[in-house]
Amino acid sequence: MRGTTEKSLGYKLYSVVVHLDVMNAAFSSHYLCYVNNIQGKWFKMDDAVVKPVEVEQIMSHAFICKMFTASSKLDK
């Protein structure tokens, strides 16, 4: 990122995508996403259903995609 140094940036995980292999079959799988809001609370987004979750529930999955945001360490 232009105009910054590695020392001035911090990275925060704000979303992960999870693949659920339903019935251990290629034709039957499902994707869901966990997102972190600005207050630091995590939510499970599964189709049209959004529910609050604890971070421990999220860490029990294998992620296929992690999304981070970069910010000044002063923003933390």
PDB file of N, CA, C and O in Angstrom:
ATOM      1  N   MET A   1       0.844  -1.166   0.000  1.00  0.00           N
ATOM      2  CA  MET A   1       0.000   0.000   0.000  1.00  0.00           C
ATOM      3  C   MET A   1       0.889   1.229   0.000  1.00  0.00           C
ATOM      4  O   MET A   1       1.791   1.358   0.815  1.00  0.00           O
ATOM      5  N   ARG A   2       0.625   2.095  -0.891  1.00  0.00           N
ATOM      6  CA  ARG A   2       1.439   3.291  -1.059  1.00  0.00           C
ATOM      7  C   ARG A   2       1.305   4.229   0.139  1.00  0.00           C
ATOM      8  O   ARG A   2       0.228   4.437   0.674  1.00  0.00           O
ATOM      9  N   GLY A   3       2.457   4.807   0.551  1.00  0.00           N
ATOM     10  CA  GLY A   3       2.435   5.797   1.614  1.00  0.00           C
ATOM     11  C   GLY A   3       2.433   5.229   3.014  1.00  0.00           C
ATOM     12  O   GLY A   3       2.294   5.961   3.974  1.00  0.00           O
ATOM     13  N   THR A   4       2.560   3.929   3.145  1.00  0.00           N
ATOM     14  CA  THR A   4       2.590   3.330   4.475  1.00  0.00           C
ATOM     15  C   THR A   4       3.816   2.434   4.587  1.00  0.00           C
ATOM     16  O   THR A   4       4.414   2.055   3.597  1.00  0.00           O
ATOM     17  N   THR A   5       4.152   2.113   5.787  1.00  0.00           N
ATOM     18  CA  THR A   5       5.214   1.150   6.015  1.00  0.00           C
ATOM     19  C   THR A   5       4.617  -0.041   6.731  1.00  0.00           C
ATOM     20  O   THR A   5       3.555   0.050   7.345  1.00  0.00           O
ATOM     21  N   GLU A   6       5.310  -1.145   6.655  1.00  0.00           N
ATOM     22  CA  GLU A   6       4.821  -2.361   7.289  1.00  0.00           C
ATOM     23  C   GLU A   6       4.574  -2.151   8.786  1.00  0.00           C
ATOM     24  O   GLU A   6       3.645  -2.677   9.363  1.00  0.00           O
ATOM     25  N   LYS A   7       5.408  -1.322   9.420  1.00  0.00           N
ATOM     26  CA  LYS A   7       5.284  -1.084  10.855  1.00  0.00           C
ATOM     27  C   LYS A   7       4.027  -0.298  11.218  1.00  0.00           C
ATOM     28  O   LYS A   7       3.564  -0.350  12.333  1.00  0.00           O
ATOM     29  N   SER A   8       3.474   0.455  10.279  1.00  0.00           N
ATOM     30  CA  SER A   8       2.334   1.304  10.604  1.00  0.00           C
ATOM     31  C   SER A   8       0.982   0.633  10.347  1.00  0.00           C
ATOM     32  O   SER A   8      -0.040   1.233  10.574  1.00  0.00           O
ATOM     33  N   LEU A   9       0.992  -0.617   9.861  1.00  0.00           N
ATOM     34  CA  LEU A   9      -0.270  -1.285   9.551  1.00  0.00           C
ATOM     35  C   LEU A   9      -0.555  -2.438  10.497  1.00  0.00           C
ATOM     36  O   LEU A   9       0.346  -3.130  10.953  1.00  0.00           O
ATOM     37  N   GLY A  10      -1.813  -2.629  10.763  1.00  0.00           N
ATOM     38  CA  GLY A  10      -2.287  -3.799  11.473  1.00  0.00           C
ATOM     39  C   GLY A  10      -3.330  -4.467  10.587  1.00  0.00           C
ATOM     40  O   GLY A  10      -3.905  -3.831   9.705  1.00  0.00           O
ATOM     41  N   TYR A  11      -3.559  -5.734  10.784  1.00  0.00           N
ATOM     42  CA  TYR A  11      -4.547  -6.450   9.982  1.00  0.00           C
ATOM     43  C   TYR A  11      -5.566  -7.090  10.897  1.00  0.00           C
ATOM     44  O   TYR A  11      -5.221  -7.651  11.929  1.00  0.00           O
ATOM     45  N   LYS A  12      -6.834  -6.985  10.518  1.00  0.00           N
ATOM     46  CA  LYS A  12      -7.912  -7.535  11.327  1.00  0.00           C
ATOM     47  C   LYS A  12      -8.754  -8.465  10.467  1.00  0.00           C
ATOM     48  O   LYS A  12      -9.199  -8.090   9.374  1.00  0.00           O
ATOM     49  N   LEU A  13      -8.975  -9.673  10.972  1.00  0.00           N
ATOM     50  CA  LEU A  13      -9.832 -10.635  10.287  1.00  0.00           C
ATOM     51  C   LEU A  13     -11.272 -10.153  10.414  1.00  0.00           C
ATOM     52  O   LEU A  13     -11.757  -9.876  11.509  1.00  0.00           O
ATOM     53  N   TYR A  14     -11.956 -10.017   9.271  1.00  0.00           N
ATOM     54  CA  TYR A  14     -13.352  -9.564   9.349  1.00  0.00           C
ATOM     55  C   TYR A  14     -14.338 -10.528   8.717  1.00  0.00           C
ATOM     56  O   TYR A  14     -15.548 -10.373   8.881  1.00  0.00           O
ATOM     57  N   SER A  15     -13.852 -11.559   8.017  1.00  0.00           N
ATOM     58  CA  SER A  15     -14.779 -12.498   7.408  1.00  0.00           C
ATOM     59  C   SER A  15     -14.056 -13.789   7.035  1.00  0.00           C
ATOM     60  O   SER A  15     -12.883 -13.762   6.677  1.00  0.00           O
ATOM     61  N   VAL A  16     -14.761 -14.905   7.139  1.00  0.00           N
ATOM     62  CA  VAL A  16     -14.239 -16.187   6.669  1.00  0.00           C
ATOM     63  C   VAL A  16     -15.351 -16.924   5.933  1.00  0.00           C
ATOM     64  O   VAL A  16     -16.527 -16.800   6.266  1.00  0.00           O
ATOM     65  N   VAL A  17     -14.955 -17.665   4.912  1.00  0.00           N
ATOM     66  CA  VAL A  17     -15.895 -18.497   4.158  1.00  0.00           C
ATOM     67  C   VAL A  17     -15.587 -19.948   4.502  1.00  0.00           C
ATOM     68  O   VAL A  17     -14.423 -20.359   4.531  1.00  0.00           O
ATOM     69  N   VAL A  18     -16.637 -20.724   4.735  1.00  0.00           N
ATOM     70  CA  VAL A  18     -16.503 -22.126   5.129  1.00  0.00           C
ATOM     71  C   VAL A  18     -17.261 -22.997   4.132  1.00  0.00           C
ATOM     72  O   VAL A  18     -18.375 -22.661   3.720  1.00  0.00           O
ATOM     73  N   HIS A  19     -16.641 -24.110   3.743  1.00  0.00           N
ATOM     74  CA  HIS A  19     -17.299 -25.098   2.883  1.00  0.00           C
ATOM     75  C   HIS A  19     -17.673 -26.293   3.741  1.00  0.00           C
ATOM     76  O   HIS A  19     -16.834 -26.870   4.423  1.00  0.00           O
ATOM     77  N   LEU A  20     -18.939 -26.639   3.746  1.00  0.00           N
ATOM     78  CA  LEU A  20     -19.416 -27.806   4.485  1.00  0.00           C
ATOM     79  C   LEU A  20     -19.669 -28.926   3.490  1.00  0.00           C
ATOM     80  O   LEU A  20     -20.477 -28.786   2.571  1.00  0.00           O
ATOM     81  N   ASP A  21     -18.969 -30.033   3.669  1.00  0.00           N
ATOM     82  CA  ASP A  21     -19.118 -31.197   2.787  1.00  0.00           C
ATOM     83  C   ASP A  21     -20.223 -32.070   3.364  1.00  0.00           C
ATOM     84  O   ASP A  21     -19.994 -32.898   4.228  1.00  0.00           O
ATOM     85  N   VAL A  22     -21.433 -31.872   2.891  1.00  0.00           N
ATOM     86  CA  VAL A  22     -22.596 -32.586   3.399  1.00  0.00           C
ATOM     87  C   VAL A  22     -22.614 -33.997   2.809  1.00  0.00           C
ATOM     88  O   VAL A  22     -22.482 -34.186   1.604  1.00  0.00           O
ATOM     89  N   MET A  23     -22.728 -34.996   3.640  1.00  0.00           N
ATOM     90  CA  MET A  23     -22.794 -36.403   3.242  1.00  0.00           C
ATOM     91  C   MET A  23     -21.541 -36.870   2.498  1.00  0.00           C
ATOM     92  O   MET A  23     -21.582 -37.862   1.781  1.00  0.00           O
ATOM     93  N   ASN A  24     -20.428 -36.151   2.619  1.00  0.00           N
ATOM     94  CA  ASN A  24     -19.177 -36.549   1.990  1.00  0.00           C
ATOM     95  C   ASN A  24     -19.354 -36.854   0.499  1.00  0.00           C
ATOM     96  O   ASN A  24     -18.861 -37.848  -0.021  1.00  0.00           O
ATOM     97  N   ALA A  25     -20.101 -35.989  -0.194  1.00  0.00           N
ATOM     98  CA  ALA A  25     -20.385 -36.204  -1.615  1.00  0.00           C
ATOM     99  C   ALA A  25     -20.231 -34.896  -2.369  1.00  0.00           C
ATOM    100  O   ALA A  25     -20.631 -33.840  -1.891  1.00  0.00           O
ATOM    101  N   ALA A  26     -19.664 -34.965  -3.557  1.00  0.00           N
ATOM    102  CA  ALA A  26     -19.428 -33.760  -4.361  1.00  0.00           C
ATOM    103  C   ALA A  26     -20.730 -33.065  -4.747  1.00  0.00           C
ATOM    104  O   ALA A  26     -20.761 -31.853  -4.935  1.00  0.00           O
ATOM    105  N   PHE A  27     -21.808 -33.799  -4.876  1.00  0.00           N
ATOM    106  CA  PHE A  27     -23.079 -33.203  -5.290  1.00  0.00           C
ATOM    107  C   PHE A  27     -23.843 -32.572  -4.134  1.00  0.00           C
ATOM    108  O   PHE A  27     -24.889 -31.954  -4.347  1.00  0.00           O
ATOM    109  N   SER A  28     -23.341 -32.729  -2.913  1.00  0.00           N
ATOM    110  CA  SER A  28     -24.078 -32.239  -1.756  1.00  0.00           C
ATOM    111  C   SER A  28     -23.132 -31.466  -0.835  1.00  0.00           C
ATOM    112  O   SER A  28     -22.513 -32.031   0.056  1.00  0.00           O
ATOM    113  N   SER A  29     -23.016 -30.168  -1.080  1.00  0.00           N
ATOM    114  CA  SER A  29     -22.170 -29.341  -0.216  1.00  0.00           C
ATOM    115  C   SER A  29     -22.838 -27.993  -0.002  1.00  0.00           C
ATOM    116  O   SER A  29     -23.822 -27.659  -0.661  1.00  0.00           O
ATOM    117  N   HIS A  30     -22.263 -27.233   0.919  1.00  0.00           N
ATOM    118  CA  HIS A  30     -22.889 -25.964   1.280  1.00  0.00           C
ATOM    119  C   HIS A  30     -21.803 -24.983   1.719  1.00  0.00           C
ATOM    120  O   HIS A  30     -20.810 -25.377   2.323  1.00  0.00           O
ATOM    121  N   TYR A  31     -21.978 -23.719   1.400  1.00  0.00           N
ATOM    122  CA  TYR A  31     -21.061 -22.665   1.822  1.00  0.00           C
ATOM    123  C   TYR A  31     -21.772 -21.736   2.800  1.00  0.00           C
ATOM    124  O   TYR A  31     -22.970 -21.475   2.659  1.00  0.00           O
ATOM    125  N   LEU A  32     -21.028 -21.255   3.781  1.00  0.00           N
ATOM    126  CA  LEU A  32     -21.550 -20.233   4.667  1.00  0.00           C
ATOM    127  C   LEU A  32     -20.418 -19.274   5.000  1.00  0.00           C
ATOM    128  O   LEU A  32     -19.261 -19.532   4.706  1.00  0.00           O
ATOM    129  N   CYS A  33     -20.774 -18.161   5.598  1.00  0.00           N
ATOM    130  CA  CYS A  33     -19.804 -17.117   5.884  1.00  0.00           C
ATOM    131  C   CYS A  33     -19.990 -16.635   7.314  1.00  0.00           C
ATOM    132  O   CYS A  33     -21.114 -16.564   7.813  1.00  0.00           O
ATOM    133  N   TYR A  34     -18.872 -16.336   7.953  1.00  0.00           N
ATOM    134  CA  TYR A  34     -18.888 -15.683   9.261  1.00  0.00           C
ATOM    135  C   TYR A  34     -18.317 -14.282   9.077  1.00  0.00           C
ATOM    136  O   TYR A  34     -17.293 -14.113   8.413  1.00  0.00           O
ATOM    137  N   VAL A  35     -18.986 -13.284   9.628  1.00  0.00           N
ATOM    138  CA  VAL A  35     -18.518 -11.898   9.492  1.00  0.00           C
ATOM    139  C   VAL A  35     -18.432 -11.242  10.866  1.00  0.00           C
ATOM    140  O   VAL A  35     -19.192 -11.560  11.771  1.00  0.00           O
ATOM    141  N   ASN A  36     -17.493 -10.312  10.970  1.00  0.00           N
ATOM    142  CA  ASN A  36     -17.250  -9.579  12.204  1.00  0.00           C
ATOM    143  C   ASN A  36     -17.713  -8.143  11.981  1.00  0.00           C
ATOM    144  O   ASN A  36     -17.280  -7.497  11.037  1.00  0.00           O
ATOM    145  N   ASN A  37     -18.583  -7.650  12.866  1.00  0.00           N
ATOM    146  CA  ASN A  37     -19.058  -6.276  12.682  1.00  0.00           C
ATOM    147  C   ASN A  37     -18.115  -5.275  13.342  1.00  0.00           C
ATOM    148  O   ASN A  37     -17.122  -5.654  13.972  1.00  0.00           O
ATOM    149  N   ILE A  38     -18.413  -4.013  13.227  1.00  0.00           N
ATOM    150  CA  ILE A  38     -17.533  -2.959  13.726  1.00  0.00           C
ATOM    151  C   ILE A  38     -17.397  -2.985  15.247  1.00  0.00           C
ATOM    152  O   ILE A  38     -16.404  -2.511  15.792  1.00  0.00           O
ATOM    153  N   GLN A  39     -18.359  -3.573  15.943  1.00  0.00           N
ATOM    154  CA  GLN A  39     -18.278  -3.690  17.406  1.00  0.00           C
ATOM    155  C   GLN A  39     -17.513  -4.943  17.841  1.00  0.00           C
ATOM    156  O   GLN A  39     -17.385  -5.208  19.028  1.00  0.00           O
ATOM    157  N   GLY A  40     -17.034  -5.742  16.876  1.00  0.00           N
ATOM    158  CA  GLY A  40     -16.261  -6.939  17.202  1.00  0.00           C
ATOM    159  C   GLY A  40     -17.093  -8.182  17.430  1.00  0.00           C
ATOM    160  O   GLY A  40     -16.580  -9.210  17.864  1.00  0.00           O
ATOM    161  N   LYS A  41     -18.376  -8.142  17.149  1.00  0.00           N
ATOM    162  CA  LYS A  41     -19.243  -9.310  17.307  1.00  0.00           C
ATOM    163  C   LYS A  41     -19.271 -10.108  16.002  1.00  0.00           C
ATOM    164  O   LYS A  41     -19.282  -9.543  14.921  1.00  0.00           O
ATOM    165  N   TRP A  42     -19.293 -11.442  16.132  1.00  0.00           N
ATOM    166  CA  TRP A  42     -19.294 -12.337  14.977  1.00  0.00           C
ATOM    167  C   TRP A  42     -20.707 -12.836  14.683  1.00  0.00           C
ATOM    168  O   TRP A  42     -21.495 -13.073  15.593  1.00  0.00           O
ATOM    169  N   PHE A  43     -21.003 -13.007  13.377  1.00  0.00           N
ATOM    170  CA  PHE A  43     -22.297 -13.493  12.930  1.00  0.00           C
ATOM    171  C   PHE A  43     -22.111 -14.583  11.885  1.00  0.00           C
ATOM    172  O   PHE A  43     -21.215 -14.505  11.049  1.00  0.00           O
ATOM    173  N   LYS A  44     -22.979 -15.583  11.954  1.00  0.00           N
ATOM    174  CA  LYS A  44     -23.013 -16.652  10.962  1.00  0.00           C
ATOM    175  C   LYS A  44     -24.059 -16.288   9.918  1.00  0.00           C
ATOM    176  O   LYS A  44     -25.213 -16.037  10.256  1.00  0.00           O
ATOM    177  N   MET A  45     -23.641 -16.259   8.654  1.00  0.00           N
ATOM    178  CA  MET A  45     -24.552 -15.943   7.554  1.00  0.00           C
ATOM    179  C   MET A  45     -24.734 -17.214   6.734  1.00  0.00           C
ATOM    180  O   MET A  45     -23.811 -17.668   6.056  1.00  0.00           O
ATOM    181  N   ASP A  46     -25.906 -17.782   6.813  1.00  0.00           N
ATOM    182  CA  ASP A  46     -26.205 -19.063   6.177  1.00  0.00           C
ATOM    183  C   ASP A  46     -27.491 -18.904   5.371  1.00  0.00           C
ATOM    184  O   ASP A  46     -28.583 -18.923   5.921  1.00  0.00           O
ATOM    185  N   ASP A  47     -27.326 -18.710   4.079  1.00  0.00           N
ATOM    186  CA  ASP A  47     -28.443 -18.390   3.183  1.00  0.00           C
ATOM    187  C   ASP A  47     -29.141 -17.124   3.693  1.00  0.00           C
ATOM    188  O   ASP A  47     -28.507 -16.103   3.829  1.00  0.00           O
ATOM    189  N   ALA A  48     -30.419 -17.203   4.023  1.00  0.00           N
ATOM    190  CA  ALA A  48     -31.145 -16.013   4.461  1.00  0.00           C
ATOM    191  C   ALA A  48     -31.151 -15.863   5.973  1.00  0.00           C
ATOM    192  O   ALA A  48     -31.804 -14.968   6.505  1.00  0.00           O
ATOM    193  N   VAL A  49     -30.431 -16.708   6.692  1.00  0.00           N
ATOM    194  CA  VAL A  49     -30.436 -16.690   8.152  1.00  0.00           C
ATOM    195  C   VAL A  49     -29.125 -16.090   8.666  1.00  0.00           C
ATOM    196  O   VAL A  49     -28.042 -16.508   8.271  1.00  0.00           O
ATOM    197  N   VAL A  50     -29.243 -15.108   9.554  1.00  0.00           N
ATOM    198  CA  VAL A  50     -28.080 -14.488  10.187  1.00  0.00           C
ATOM    199  C   VAL A  50     -28.249 -14.638  11.697  1.00  0.00           C
ATOM    200  O   VAL A  50     -29.271 -14.241  12.257  1.00  0.00           O
ATOM    201  N   LYS A  51     -27.219 -15.239  12.352  1.00  0.00           N
ATOM    202  CA  LYS A  51     -27.286 -15.467  13.796  1.00  0.00           C
ATOM    203  C   LYS A  51     -25.972 -15.064  14.441  1.00  0.00           C
ATOM    204  O   LYS A  51     -24.907 -15.298  13.873  1.00  0.00           O
ATOM    205  N   PRO A  52     -26.028 -14.498  15.646  1.00  0.00           N
ATOM    206  CA  PRO A  52     -24.783 -14.214  16.369  1.00  0.00           C
ATOM    207  C   PRO A  52     -24.128 -15.520  16.818  1.00  0.00           C
ATOM    208  O   PRO A  52     -24.827 -16.483  17.145  1.00  0.00           O
ATOM    209  N   VAL A  53     -22.787 -15.544  16.808  1.00  0.00           N
ATOM    210  CA  VAL A  53     -22.044 -16.732  17.238  1.00  0.00           C
ATOM    211  C   VAL A  53     -20.837 -16.311  18.068  1.00  0.00           C
ATOM    212  O   VAL A  53     -20.397 -15.163  18.010  1.00  0.00           O
ATOM    213  N   GLU A  54     -20.303 -17.260  18.816  1.00  0.00           N
ATOM    214  CA  GLU A  54     -19.066 -17.060  19.565  1.00  0.00           C
ATOM    215  C   GLU A  54     -17.890 -17.433  18.664  1.00  0.00           C
ATOM    216  O   GLU A  54     -18.013 -18.295  17.800  1.00  0.00           O
ATOM    217  N   VAL A  55     -16.758 -16.807  18.883  1.00  0.00           N
ATOM    218  CA  VAL A  55     -15.586 -17.033  18.047  1.00  0.00           C
ATOM    219  C   VAL A  55     -15.137 -18.498  18.100  1.00  0.00           C
ATOM    220  O   VAL A  55     -14.614 -19.032  17.119  1.00  0.00           O
ATOM    221  N   GLU A  56     -15.352 -19.193  19.200  1.00  0.00           N
ATOM    222  CA  GLU A  56     -14.970 -20.603  19.317  1.00  0.00           C
ATOM    223  C   GLU A  56     -15.691 -21.469  18.283  1.00  0.00           C
ATOM    224  O   GLU A  56     -15.117 -22.426  17.768  1.00  0.00           O
ATOM    225  N   GLN A  57     -16.932 -21.151  17.982  1.00  0.00           N
ATOM    226  CA  GLN A  57     -17.682 -21.902  16.976  1.00  0.00           C
ATOM    227  C   GLN A  57     -17.054 -21.722  15.601  1.00  0.00           C
ATOM    228  O   GLN A  57     -16.962 -22.654  14.823  1.00  0.00           O
ATOM    229  N   ILE A  58     -16.587 -20.523  15.310  1.00  0.00           N
ATOM    230  CA  ILE A  58     -15.973 -20.232  14.016  1.00  0.00           C
ATOM    231  C   ILE A  58     -14.675 -21.002  13.857  1.00  0.00           C
ATOM    232  O   ILE A  58     -14.402 -21.578  12.796  1.00  0.00           O
ATOM    233  N   MET A  59     -13.871 -21.051  14.906  1.00  0.00           N
ATOM    234  CA  MET A  59     -12.555 -21.686  14.828  1.00  0.00           C
ATOM    235  C   MET A  59     -12.626 -23.199  14.703  1.00  0.00           C
ATOM    236  O   MET A  59     -11.622 -23.842  14.428  1.00  0.00           O
ATOM    237  N   SER A  60     -13.805 -23.789  14.865  1.00  0.00           N
ATOM    238  CA  SER A  60     -13.935 -25.238  14.725  1.00  0.00           C
ATOM    239  C   SER A  60     -14.023 -25.677  13.269  1.00  0.00           C
ATOM    240  O   SER A  60     -14.010 -26.865  12.980  1.00  0.00           O
ATOM    241  N   HIS A  61     -14.085 -24.732  12.331  1.00  0.00           N
ATOM    242  CA  HIS A  61     -14.190 -25.038  10.906  1.00  0.00           C
ATOM    243  C   HIS A  61     -12.851 -24.849  10.194  1.00  0.00           C
ATOM    244  O   HIS A  61     -11.998 -24.097  10.651  1.00  0.00           O
ATOM    245  N   ALA A  62     -12.732 -25.515   9.055  1.00  0.00           N
ATOM    246  CA  ALA A  62     -11.602 -25.260   8.154  1.00  0.00           C
ATOM    247  C   ALA A  62     -12.055 -24.182   7.172  1.00  0.00           C
ATOM    248  O   ALA A  62     -13.086 -24.321   6.517  1.00  0.00           O
ATOM    249  N   PHE A  63     -11.304 -23.098   7.078  1.00  0.00           N
ATOM    250  CA  PHE A  63     -11.679 -21.984   6.215  1.00  0.00           C
ATOM    251  C   PHE A  63     -11.183 -22.218   4.796  1.00  0.00           C
ATOM    252  O   PHE A  63     -10.095 -22.733   4.600  1.00  0.00           O
ATOM    253  N   ILE A  64     -11.969 -21.791   3.803  1.00  0.00           N
ATOM    254  CA  ILE A  64     -11.466 -21.817   2.434  1.00  0.00           C
ATOM    255  C   ILE A  64     -11.048 -20.423   1.986  1.00  0.00           C
ATOM    256  O   ILE A  64     -10.328 -20.270   1.023  1.00  0.00           O
ATOM    257  N   CYS A  65     -11.490 -19.405   2.714  1.00  0.00           N
ATOM    258  CA  CYS A  65     -11.117 -18.032   2.371  1.00  0.00           C
ATOM    259  C   CYS A  65     -11.181 -17.178   3.633  1.00  0.00           C
ATOM    260  O   CYS A  65     -12.160 -17.245   4.378  1.00  0.00           O
ATOM    261  N   LYS A  66     -10.115 -16.406   3.870  1.00  0.00           N
ATOM    262  CA  LYS A  66     -10.086 -15.466   4.989  1.00  0.00           C
ATOM    263  C   LYS A  66      -9.957 -14.063   4.411  1.00  0.00           C
ATOM    264  O   LYS A  66      -9.190 -13.848   3.482  1.00  0.00           O
ATOM    265  N   MET A  67     -10.698 -13.117   4.955  1.00  0.00           N
ATOM    266  CA  MET A  67     -10.635 -11.732   4.490  1.00  0.00           C
ATOM    267  C   MET A  67     -10.184 -10.830   5.630  1.00  0.00           C
ATOM    268  O   MET A  67     -10.708 -10.912   6.732  1.00  0.00           O
ATOM    269  N   PHE A  68      -9.205  -9.983   5.316  1.00  0.00           N
ATOM    270  CA  PHE A  68      -8.630  -9.079   6.305  1.00  0.00           C
ATOM    271  C   PHE A  68      -8.786  -7.642   5.837  1.00  0.00           C
ATOM    272  O   PHE A  68      -8.881  -7.381   4.640  1.00  0.00           O
ATOM    273  N   THR A  69      -8.768  -6.739   6.783  1.00  0.00           N
ATOM    274  CA  THR A  69      -8.715  -5.318   6.473  1.00  0.00           C
ATOM    275  C   THR A  69      -7.433  -4.764   7.092  1.00  0.00           C
ATOM    276  O   THR A  69      -7.035  -5.192   8.176  1.00  0.00           O
ATOM    277  N   ALA A  70      -6.782  -3.879   6.370  1.00  0.00           N
ATOM    278  CA  ALA A  70      -5.570  -3.233   6.883  1.00  0.00           C
ATOM    279  C   ALA A  70      -5.941  -1.881   7.445  1.00  0.00           C
ATOM    280  O   ALA A  70      -6.758  -1.166   6.876  1.00  0.00           O
ATOM    281  N   SER A  71      -5.328  -1.555   8.569  1.00  0.00           N
ATOM    282  CA  SER A  71      -5.619  -0.253   9.166  1.00  0.00           C
ATOM    283  C   SER A  71      -4.408   0.198   9.960  1.00  0.00           C
ATOM    284  O   SER A  71      -3.536  -0.590  10.311  1.00  0.00           O
ATOM    285  N   SER A  72      -4.381   1.463  10.254  1.00  0.00           N
ATOM    286  CA  SER A  72      -3.332   2.026  11.096  1.00  0.00           C
ATOM    287  C   SER A  72      -3.446   1.403  12.473  1.00  0.00           C
ATOM    288  O   SER A  72      -4.546   1.186  12.979  1.00  0.00           O
ATOM    289  N   LYS A  73      -2.325   1.112  13.101  1.00  0.00           N
ATOM    290  CA  LYS A  73      -2.359   0.554  14.441  1.00  0.00           C
ATOM    291  C   LYS A  73      -3.011   1.526  15.421  1.00  0.00           C
ATOM    292  O   LYS A  73      -3.481   1.129  16.473  1.00  0.00           O
ATOM    293  N   LEU A  74      -3.097   2.789  15.064  1.00  0.00           N
ATOM    294  CA  LEU A  74      -3.749   3.782  15.904  1.00  0.00           C
ATOM    295  C   LEU A  74      -5.259   3.581  15.921  1.00  0.00           C
ATOM    296  O   LEU A  74      -5.947   4.050  16.817  1.00  0.00           O
ATOM    297  N   ASP A  75      -5.811   2.863  14.890  1.00  0.00           N
ATOM    298  CA  ASP A  75      -7.252   2.628  14.800  1.00  0.00           C
ATOM    299  C   ASP A  75      -7.729   1.560  15.776  1.00  0.00           C
ATOM    300  O   ASP A  75      -8.910   1.406  15.961  1.00  0.00           O
ATOM    301  N   LYS A  76      -6.825   0.811  16.379  1.00  0.00           N
ATOM    302  CA  LYS A  76      -7.229  -0.328  17.225  1.00  0.00           C
ATOM    303  C   LYS A  76      -7.705   0.102  18.581  1.00  0.00           C
ATOM    304  O   LYS A  76      -7.397   1.087  19.114  1.00  0.00           O
TER     305      LYS A  76
END
